[in-house]
CSV table of C-alpha atoms in Angstrom, one decimal:
chain,number,residue,atom,x,y,z
A,230,MET,CA,88.9,102.4,132.6
A,231,ARG,CA,85.9,104.7,130.2
A,232,PRO,CA,87.2,107.6,129.0
A,233,PRO,CA,84.7,110.0,130.0
A,234,ASP,CA,85.3,112.8,127.6
A,235,LEU,CA,85.3,111.0,124.8
A,236,ALA,CA,81.8,109.4,125.7
A,237,ARG,CA,80.1,112.8,126.2
A,238,LEU,CA,81.4,113.5,122.5
A,239,VAL,CA,78.7,110.7,121.2
A,240,PRO,CA,75.3,111.5,120.9
A,241,ALA,CA,72.8,109.4,122.4
A,242,ASP,CA,71.5,108.1,119.0
A,243,HIS,CA,75.2,107.9,117.6
A,244,PRO,CA,75.7,104.2,116.1
A,245,LEU,CA,79.2,103.9,118.2
A,246,ARG,CA,77.5,105.0,121.7
A,247,ARG,CA,77.2,101.2,122.0
A,248,HIS,CA,81.0,101.2,122.1
A,249,PHE,CA,81.0,103.2,125.9
A,250,ARG,CA,78.7,101.0,127.1
A,251,ARG,CA,81.1,98.4,127.5
A,252,PRO,CA,84.9,98.7,129.0
A,253,ALA,CA,86.9,101.2,126.9
A,254,SER,CA,88.9,99.5,124.8
A,255,ALA,CA,92.4,100.1,124.1
A,256,LEU,CA,91.7,101.7,121.0
A,257,ARG,CA,89.3,104.3,123.1
A,258,ALA,CA,92.1,104.4,125.5
A,259,PHE,CA,94.7,105.3,123.3
A,260,LEU,CA,92.9,108.3,121.8
A,261,ASP,CA,93.1,109.6,125.9
A,262,THR,CA,96.7,108.7,126.3
A,263,GLY,CA,97.7,109.3,122.5
A,264,SER,CA,96.5,112.8,122.3
A,265,ALA,CA,97.3,113.7,125.5
A,266,GLY,CA,101.1,112.6,125.0
A,267,GLY,CA,100.7,114.1,121.8
A,268,VAL,CA,100.8,117.3,123.6
A,269,ILE,CA,103.9,116.5,125.5
A,270,LEU,CA,105.9,115.3,122.4
A,271,MET,CA,104.8,118.9,120.9
A,272,GLY,CA,106.4,120.6,123.9
A,273,ALA,CA,109.7,118.0,124.0
A,274,ALA,CA,110.0,119.2,119.9
A,275,LEU,CA,109.5,122.9,120.9
A,276,LEU,CA,112.3,122.5,123.8
A,277,ALA,CA,114.6,121.0,121.4
A,278,ILE,CA,114.5,123.4,119.0
A,279,VAL,CA,115.0,126.0,121.8
A,280,ILE,CA,118.0,124.1,123.3
A,281,ALA,CA,119.6,123.7,119.8
A,282,ASN,CA,119.8,127.5,119.2
A,283,SER,CA,121.0,128.7,122.5
A,284,PRO,CA,124.1,128.6,123.9
A,285,LEU,CA,123.4,125.0,125.5
A,286,ALA,CA,123.9,123.8,121.8
A,287,PRO,CA,127.0,122.1,121.9
A,288,ALA,CA,126.3,120.5,125.2
A,289,TYR,CA,122.8,119.5,123.6
A,290,PHE,CA,124.4,117.7,120.1
A,291,GLY,CA,127.7,116.6,122.2
A,292,ALA,CA,125.3,114.6,124.3
A,293,LEU,CA,123.7,113.0,121.9
A,294,LYS,CA,127.1,111.9,120.4
A,295,THR,CA,128.5,110.3,123.6
A,296,TYR,CA,129.1,106.8,123.6
A,297,LEU,CA,127.5,104.4,126.0
A,298,GLY,CA,129.4,101.0,125.5
A,299,PRO,CA,128.6,99.7,121.8
A,300,LEU,CA,126.1,102.7,120.3
A,301,SER,CA,126.1,106.4,121.2
A,302,LEU,CA,123.3,108.1,123.0
A,303,LEU,CA,121.3,109.4,119.7
A,304,HIS,CA,121.2,105.3,118.8
A,305,TRP,CA,120.4,103.7,121.8
A,306,ILE,CA,117.2,105.9,121.8
A,307,ASN,CA,116.8,105.3,117.9
A,308,ASP,CA,117.0,102.0,118.1
A,309,ALA,CA,116.6,100.8,121.3
A,310,LEU,CA,114.3,102.8,123.3
A,311,MET,CA,111.9,103.0,119.9
A,312,SER,CA,111.5,99.4,120.1
A,313,LEU,CA,109.4,99.7,122.8
A,314,PHE,CA,107.4,102.1,120.5
A,315,PHE,CA,107.5,99.6,117.6
A,316,LEU,CA,106.5,96.9,119.9
A,317,LEU,CA,103.3,98.7,120.9
A,318,VAL,CA,102.4,99.5,117.2
A,319,GLY,CA,103.2,95.9,116.6
A,320,LEU,CA,100.5,95.0,119.2
A,321,GLU,CA,98.5,97.4,118.1
A,322,ILE,CA,98.1,96.5,114.5
A,323,LYS,CA,97.8,92.7,115.8
A,324,ARG,CA,94.7,93.4,118.0
A,325,GLU,CA,93.4,95.6,115.7
A,326,PHE,CA,93.0,93.3,112.7
A,327,LEU,CA,91.8,90.1,115.0
A,328,ASP,CA,89.9,91.6,117.7
A,329,GLY,CA,89.3,95.4,116.8
A,330,GLN,CA,88.0,98.3,114.3
A,331,LEU,CA,90.1,96.7,111.6
A,332,ARG,CA,88.7,92.7,112.0
A,333,THR,CA,86.5,93.0,109.0
A,334,TRP,CA,87.0,94.1,105.5
A,335,PRO,CA,84.2,96.4,105.7
A,336,ASP,CA,86.1,97.8,108.8
A,337,ARG,CA,89.4,97.9,107.2
A,338,ALA,CA,87.9,99.4,103.6
A,339,LEU,CA,88.2,103.4,104.3
A,340,PRO,CA,91.0,103.5,106.6
A,341,GLY,CA,92.6,101.0,104.3
A,342,ILE,CA,92.3,103.1,101.2
A,343,ALA,CA,92.8,106.1,102.6
A,344,ALA,CA,96.4,105.3,104.3
A,345,LEU,CA,97.2,103.9,100.7
A,346,GLY,CA,97.1,106.9,99.0
A,347,GLY,CA,98.4,108.9,102.3
A,348,MET,CA,101.6,107.1,101.8
A,349,ALA,CA,101.8,106.8,98.0
A,350,VAL,CA,101.1,110.4,97.3
A,351,PRO,CA,103.3,112.3,99.2
A,352,ALA,CA,105.9,109.6,98.0
A,353,ILE,CA,105.4,110.5,94.1
A,354,ILE,CA,105.6,114.5,95.4
A,355,TYR,CA,109.0,113.7,96.8
A,356,VAL,CA,110.1,111.8,94.0
A,357,ALA,CA,109.1,114.3,91.7
A,358,ILE,CA,111.2,117.1,93.1
A,359,ASN,CA,113.9,115.2,93.8
A,360,SER,CA,114.1,113.5,90.3
A,361,GLY,CA,117.3,115.5,89.1
A,362,SER,CA,119.0,114.6,92.5
A,363,PRO,CA,119.7,111.0,92.4
A,364,SER,CA,121.5,111.2,95.4
A,365,THR,CA,118.2,112.4,97.6
A,366,LEU,CA,115.7,110.0,96.4
A,367,ARG,CA,116.4,107.4,99.2
A,368,GLY,CA,114.2,109.9,101.0
A,369,TRP,CA,111.2,108.7,99.2
A,370,ALA,CA,109.3,107.5,102.0
A,371,ILE,CA,110.0,110.3,104.6
A,372,PRO,CA,106.6,112.2,103.7
A,373,SER,CA,104.5,108.8,103.9
A,374,ALA,CA,104.0,108.6,107.7
A,375,THR,CA,101.7,109.9,109.9
A,376,ASP,CA,102.3,111.1,113.4
A,377,ILE,CA,99.1,109.7,115.3
A,378,ALA,CA,99.9,111.2,118.7
A,379,PHE,CA,100.5,114.8,117.1
A,380,ALA,CA,97.3,114.6,115.1
A,381,LEU,CA,95.3,112.8,118.0
A,382,GLY,CA,96.6,115.6,120.4
A,383,VAL,CA,95.5,118.4,117.9
A,384,ILE,CA,92.5,117.0,117.8
A,385,ARG,CA,91.6,116.7,121.2
A,386,LEU,CA,92.2,120.3,121.8
A,387,LEU,CA,89.2,120.5,119.1
A,388,GLY,CA,87.1,118.8,121.2
A,389,ALA,CA,83.7,118.7,119.7
A,390,ARG,CA,84.4,120.1,116.6
A,391,VAL,CA,86.0,116.9,115.3
A,392,PRO,CA,83.3,113.4,115.2
A,393,ILE,CA,84.3,110.6,117.4
A,394,SER,CA,84.0,108.7,114.2
A,395,LEU,CA,86.9,110.8,112.7
A,396,ALA,CA,89.2,110.4,115.3
A,397,ILE,CA,89.0,106.7,115.2
A,398,PHE,CA,89.1,106.7,111.6
A,399,LEU,CA,92.5,108.8,111.9
A,400,THR,CA,93.8,106.1,114.3
A,401,ALA,CA,92.9,103.0,112.3
A,402,LEU,CA,94.5,104.9,109.1
A,403,ALA,CA,97.5,105.6,111.3
A,404,ILE,CA,97.7,102.5,112.7
A,405,LEU,CA,97.9,100.7,108.8
A,406,ASP,CA,100.0,103.8,107.8
A,407,ASP,CA,102.7,102.6,110.6
A,408,LEU,CA,102.0,98.8,109.1
A,409,GLY,CA,103.3,100.5,105.9
A,410,ALA,CA,106.1,102.3,107.8
A,411,VAL,CA,107.2,99.1,109.2
A,412,VAL,CA,107.0,97.1,105.9
A,413,ILE,CA,109.4,100.2,104.4
A,414,ILE,CA,111.9,100.2,106.6
A,415,ALA,CA,112.6,96.8,106.8
A,416,VAL,CA,112.7,96.6,103.0
A,417,PHE,CA,114.2,99.4,101.7
A,418,TYR,CA,116.2,100.4,104.8
A,419,THR,CA,118.7,97.4,104.9
A,420,GLU,CA,121.5,98.2,104.0
A,421,THR,CA,123.6,94.7,104.6
A,422,LEU,CA,122.5,91.5,106.1
A,423,ASN,CA,124.8,89.7,108.3
A,424,VAL,CA,123.0,85.8,107.7
A,425,TYR,CA,124.3,84.0,110.9
A,426,ALA,CA,122.6,86.7,112.8
A,427,LEU,CA,119.7,86.7,110.7
A,428,LEU,CA,119.1,82.8,111.0
A,429,ALA,CA,119.7,83.4,114.7
A,430,ALA,CA,117.1,86.0,114.9
A,431,VAL,CA,114.6,83.6,113.1
A,432,PHE,CA,115.1,80.8,115.6
A,433,VAL,CA,114.5,82.9,118.1
A,434,VAL,CA,111.2,84.0,116.5
A,435,SER,CA,110.7,80.3,116.3
A,436,LEU,CA,110.7,79.6,119.9
A,437,LEU,CA,108.8,82.7,120.5
A,438,ARG,CA,106.0,81.0,118.4
A,439,THR,CA,106.5,78.1,120.1
A,440,LEU,CA,105.8,79.5,123.3
A,441,ASN,CA,102.5,81.0,121.8
A,442,THR,CA,101.3,77.9,120.9
A,443,SER,CA,102.0,76.0,123.7
A,444,ASP,CA,99.4,78.9,125.3
A,445,CYS,CA,101.9,80.2,127.8
A,446,ARG,CA,100.8,83.4,128.8
A,447,THR,CA,103.4,84.5,131.0
A,448,LEU,CA,104.8,87.7,129.5
A,449,VAL,CA,108.2,87.4,131.1
A,450,PRO,CA,109.5,84.6,128.8
A,451,TYR,CA,108.2,86.3,125.7
A,452,LEU,CA,110.0,89.8,126.7
A,453,GLY,CA,112.8,88.1,127.3
A,454,LEU,CA,113.1,86.4,124.5
A,455,GLY,CA,112.4,89.7,122.7
A,456,ALA,CA,115.9,90.9,124.3
A,457,VAL,CA,117.4,88.6,122.6
A,458,LEU,CA,115.9,89.1,119.4
A,459,TRP,CA,116.6,92.7,119.2
A,460,VAL,CA,120.4,91.8,120.0
A,461,PHE,CA,120.5,89.5,116.4
A,462,VAL,CA,118.5,92.2,114.6
A,463,LEU,CA,121.0,94.9,115.6
A,464,LEU,CA,123.6,92.3,114.3
A,465,SER,CA,121.8,91.2,111.3
A,466,GLY,CA,121.8,94.7,109.4
A,467,VAL,CA,118.1,95.2,109.7
A,468,HIS,CA,117.0,97.9,111.8
A,469,ALA,CA,116.7,96.9,115.3
A,470,THR,CA,113.2,98.7,115.5
A,471,VAL,CA,111.7,95.8,113.6
A,472,ALA,CA,112.2,93.7,116.6
A,473,GLY,CA,109.4,95.2,118.3
A,474,VAL,CA,107.1,94.6,115.8
A,475,VAL,CA,107.9,90.7,115.2
A,476,LEU,CA,107.9,89.9,118.8
A,477,ALA,CA,104.5,91.7,119.1
A,478,LEU,CA,102.9,89.4,116.8
A,479,THR,CA,103.9,86.7,118.9
A,480,ILE,CA,102.5,88.1,121.8
A,481,PRO,CA,99.2,85.7,122.8
A,482,LEU,CA,95.8,87.8,122.0
A,483,ARG,CA,92.2,86.0,123.3
A,484,GLN,CA,89.5,87.5,121.2
A,485,SER,CA,87.1,88.6,123.6
A,486,PRO,CA,84.2,90.3,121.8
A,487,GLY,CA,82.4,93.0,124.0
A,488,ARG,CA,85.0,92.3,126.6
A,489,PRO,CA,88.0,94.7,124.8
A,490,ASP,CA,90.2,94.8,128.2
A,491,ASP,CA,90.1,91.0,128.9
A,492,ALA,CA,92.4,91.2,131.8
A,493,THR,CA,93.4,87.4,130.9
A,494,SER,CA,95.0,88.1,127.6
A,495,PRO,CA,98.5,88.7,127.6
A,496,LEU,CA,98.5,91.1,124.4
A,497,HIS,CA,96.1,93.5,126.4
A,498,ARG,CA,97.7,93.6,129.6
A,499,LEU,CA,101.2,94.5,127.7
A,500,GLU,CA,99.4,97.1,125.7
A,501,HIS,CA,97.8,98.7,128.4
A,502,ALA,CA,101.5,98.7,130.5
A,503,LEU,CA,103.4,100.3,127.4
A,504,HIS,CA,100.6,103.0,126.6
A,505,PRO,CA,101.9,105.6,129.1
A,506,TRP,CA,105.6,104.7,128.9
A,507,CYS,CA,105.5,105.5,125.1
A,508,ALA,CA,103.0,108.4,125.3
A,509,PHE,CA,104.8,110.2,128.1
A,510,VAL,CA,108.3,108.8,128.0
A,511,VAL,CA,109.5,106.9,124.9
A,512,LEU,CA,108.2,109.4,122.2
A,513,PRO,CA,108.8,112.7,124.2
A,514,ILE,CA,112.5,111.8,124.0
A,515,PHE,CA,112.5,110.8,120.6
A,516,GLY,CA,111.5,114.1,120.0
A,517,PHE,CA,113.7,115.8,122.0
A,518,ALA,CA,116.4,114.2,121.0
A,519,ASN,CA,115.9,114.3,116.9
A,520,ALA,CA,113.9,117.6,116.6
A,521,GLY,CA,116.9,120.0,117.6
A,522,VAL,CA,117.7,121.4,114.3
A,523,SER,CA,120.0,125.1,114.2
A,524,LEU,CA,118.2,127.8,112.7
A,525,ALA,CA,121.1,129.9,112.3
A,526,GLY,CA,122.1,128.7,109.0
A,527,LEU,CA,118.5,128.8,107.9
A,528,SER,CA,117.9,130.5,104.6
A,529,TRP,CA,116.0,130.4,101.6
A,530,ALA,CA,118.8,127.8,100.1
A,531,THR,CA,117.9,125.3,102.8
A,532,MET,CA,114.3,126.2,102.5
A,533,LEU,CA,114.1,125.3,98.4
A,534,HIS,CA,116.6,122.4,98.6
A,535,PRO,CA,114.9,119.4,97.1
A,536,VAL,CA,114.7,117.5,100.5
A,537,THR,CA,113.4,120.0,102.6
A,538,LEU,CA,110.7,120.7,99.7
A,539,GLY,CA,110.0,117.4,99.3
A,540,ILE,CA,109.2,116.7,102.2
A,541,ALA,CA,107.4,119.8,102.9
A,542,LEU,CA,105.1,119.4,100.1
A,543,GLY,CA,104.8,115.7,100.2
A,544,LEU,CA,103.5,115.6,104.6
A,545,PHE,CA,101.3,119.3,103.6
A,546,VAL,CA,99.8,119.0,99.9
A,547,GLY,CA,100.7,115.3,99.5
A,548,LYS,CA,99.0,113.8,102.5
A,549,GLN,CA,95.5,115.9,102.3
A,550,ILE,CA,95.2,115.3,98.3
A,551,GLY,CA,96.3,111.1,99.1
A,552,VAL,CA,94.2,111.0,101.7
A,553,PHE,CA,91.0,112.8,101.1
A,554,GLY,CA,91.3,111.9,97.6
A,555,ALA,CA,91.3,108.3,98.2
A,556,VAL,CA,88.2,108.7,100.5
A,557,TYR,CA,86.4,110.5,98.2
A,558,LEU,CA,86.5,108.0,95.5
A,559,ALA,CA,85.9,105.2,97.8
A,560,VAL,CA,82.7,106.5,99.0
A,561,ARG,CA,81.5,108.1,95.5
A,562,ILE,CA,82.1,104.7,94.2
A,563,GLY,CA,80.7,102.4,97.0
A,564,LEU,CA,83.8,100.9,98.4
A,565,ALA,CA,83.3,102.4,101.8
A,566,GLN,CA,80.9,105.1,103.7
A,567,LEU,CA,82.0,108.4,105.4
A,568,PRO,CA,81.9,108.0,109.4
A,569,PRO,CA,79.0,108.5,110.8
A,570,HIS,CA,78.2,112.3,111.7
A,571,ALA,CA,80.8,113.7,109.9
A,572,THR,CA,80.9,115.9,106.7
A,573,TRP,CA,83.3,116.4,104.0
A,574,LEU,CA,85.0,119.5,105.3
A,575,GLN,CA,85.7,117.5,108.7
A,576,THR,CA,87.1,114.6,106.6
A,577,TYR,CA,89.1,117.4,104.8
A,578,GLY,CA,90.3,118.4,108.0
A,579,VAL,CA,91.3,115.4,109.7
A,580,ALA,CA,93.2,114.4,105.9
A,581,THR,CA,95.0,117.9,105.9
A,582,LEU,CA,96.1,117.0,109.8
A,583,CYS,CA,97.5,113.7,108.2
A,584,GLY,CA,100.3,115.5,107.4
A,585,ILE,CA,101.5,115.9,110.8
A,586,GLY,CA,104.6,113.4,110.1
A,587,PHE,CA,106.7,114.2,112.9
A,588,THR,CA,107.9,111.0,114.8
A,589,MET,CA,108.0,108.6,111.9
A,590,SER,CA,108.8,111.1,109.4
A,591,LEU,CA,112.1,111.9,111.3
A,592,PHE,CA,112.7,108.3,111.9
A,593,ILE,CA,113.0,107.3,108.1
A,594,GLY,CA,114.8,110.5,107.5
A,595,LEU,CA,117.4,109.5,109.8
A,596,LEU,CA,117.6,105.9,108.3
A,597,ALA,CA,117.8,107.3,104.6
A,598,PHE,CA,120.7,109.8,105.5
A,599,ASP,CA,122.7,108.6,108.3
A,600,ASN,CA,126.0,110.1,108.8
A,601,GLN,CA,124.7,113.4,106.4
A,602,PRO,CA,124.1,116.1,109.0
A,603,GLN,CA,123.3,118.5,106.1
A,604,ILE,CA,120.9,116.8,104.6
A,605,GLU,CA,119.8,115.5,108.4
A,606,ALA,CA,119.3,119.1,108.9
A,607,ASN,CA,116.9,119.7,105.8
A,608,VAL,CA,114.7,116.5,106.6
A,609,LYS,CA,114.1,118.0,110.0
A,610,VAL,CA,113.5,121.6,108.9
A,611,GLY,CA,111.2,119.7,105.8
A,612,VAL,CA,109.3,117.5,108.7
A,613,LEU,CA,108.6,120.5,110.9
A,614,VAL,CA,107.6,123.0,108.5
A,615,GLY,CA,105.5,120.3,106.6
A,616,SER,CA,103.8,119.4,109.6
A,617,LEU,CA,103.3,122.8,111.1
A,618,MET,CA,101.3,123.9,108.1
A,619,SER,CA,99.2,120.8,108.3
A,620,VAL,CA,98.6,121.8,112.0
A,621,PHE,CA,97.8,125.4,110.6
A,622,VAL,CA,95.3,124.6,107.8
A,623,GLY,CA,93.6,121.3,109.7
A,624,VAL,CA,92.7,123.5,112.5
A,625,VAL,CA,91.4,126.5,110.5
A,626,VAL,CA,89.1,124.2,108.5
A,627,LEU,CA,87.8,122.2,111.4
A,628,LEU,CA,87.2,125.6,113.4
A,629,GLY,CA,85.1,126.8,110.4
A,630,ARG,CA,83.4,124.0,109.8
A,631,ARG,CA,80.1,125.6,111.4
A,632,ARG,CA,79.7,128.2,108.4
A,633,ILE,CA,80.0,125.8,105.9
A,634,ALA,CA,79.4,122.2,107.5
A,635,THR,CA,77.5,121.6,104.3
A,636,TRP,CA,80.0,122.1,101.6
A,637,GLU,CA,80.8,118.9,99.7
A,638,PRO,CA,83.6,118.5,96.8
A,639,GLY,CA,82.3,120.0,93.3
A,640,GLN,CA,80.2,122.4,95.2
A,641,ASN,CA,81.2,126.3,94.7
C-alpha cells in the first residue's frame, strides 16, 4: 500500500516522484513503519528509565535476571528476539544491494562514503578519550552506530521540513551502517570459538544455500533451518544474532524492477511480514529491557568517565563531523551529488540526527562490557546523553532552516 504522507511531500516535478507511480517498495514502507516504530521505541526507553528510578526497580532488574531455561530473560531478548531484527537488517541489505536504492555504485556512493565517515570518526574520538584506560578501549565501536528507527521517528515529526530525498539518504546510510556493525560484532566481539558448533553452523548454511539454488520459494524450510542455525551459532561463540543476517542472505529474491512489492518473492514477503513485528514489538522490548539505568548515583564523575564521555562525544560530535564531513568532501570532489532538493543546512541537520545511536549502540555496549554492571551503566548514560544532544541540535537546525536555508560550508 502506498504511504500517502510521503507522496505528498514530493513536488510534482521532483525526480523522486516517479517512485510513487508504482507500488511502494519495502524501503518506502520502512520510512513509514520505521518512523512510527521509532516513536514507540522512544516511549519504551523513557518508561524503562522511569521504572528503573522508581520503587519498581528491584522487580524490573530482578525479572531481567530471571533464567528461563538455559538463558536469562535479558539474554533471550538480546540473543534470540534481536535475531529477528538482525534478520530484517540482513533482508534489507540484500534487497537494497540487489534490487533497491543501493543496486548501483552511483547509488551507493554518497550513503556509503557518509557511513564510513560516520563510523570512523566516532570510533577515533572514543579511542582518543579512552587511550589512557586500556580496559575500556574495547568499547570503541559503541558510538559508531546509527539508530534508524529513532532517527526516522524524529524526521517523521518534522514532516515537510526534511526533503524525502534526505529521508531516503538516511535510510540507505543506516542500512550500510548496520552492515558495518554486523561485521564488527562478528569479528571483534567473538571471544572463543567452538569449532564443532561452527562447522555445524556452516553445514546448515550449505543446506540453506542448496534450498536457494534449487529455487525453493517456500519460507518454512528456510525458517526451520534458520532456527537450527541460531542454536549452532549461539554455541559456537559468535554472537547469535549474526545467524539472522546469514539466514537473510540465503532467502531468495526475485529482482523485479518497477515491482518492488512482488508478492512472488520470498524475501519481500518475509521482509514485509517482519517490519511491523520488529518496529512495534522487538525493538520496543529491547529498548525497555536495556535502557533502564538508575540515576540515583549519577554524578559528574559518572558523566566524565572515559566510557561515558567517549560515547556521548563520539555520537554527538563524531557522527556529525564524520557524516557531514564525508558528504561535503564527496560532493566537492565530484564523487557524488547532494540529495535532490536538499540544502547543505538540511544535510547537516540530518547528519547530526545520525548521532542517535540508541539500539545498536546499546547492543554493542552490552557485548563489549558483558557482566560489568558499572561500566554498562556508563554505557547507557553515554548513549542516552549523546543521542539526546543529537536530537536537540538536529531538530533545532532543521526547524531553523527557513531563515538560513542558503548557508553553505565556508560561508560567514
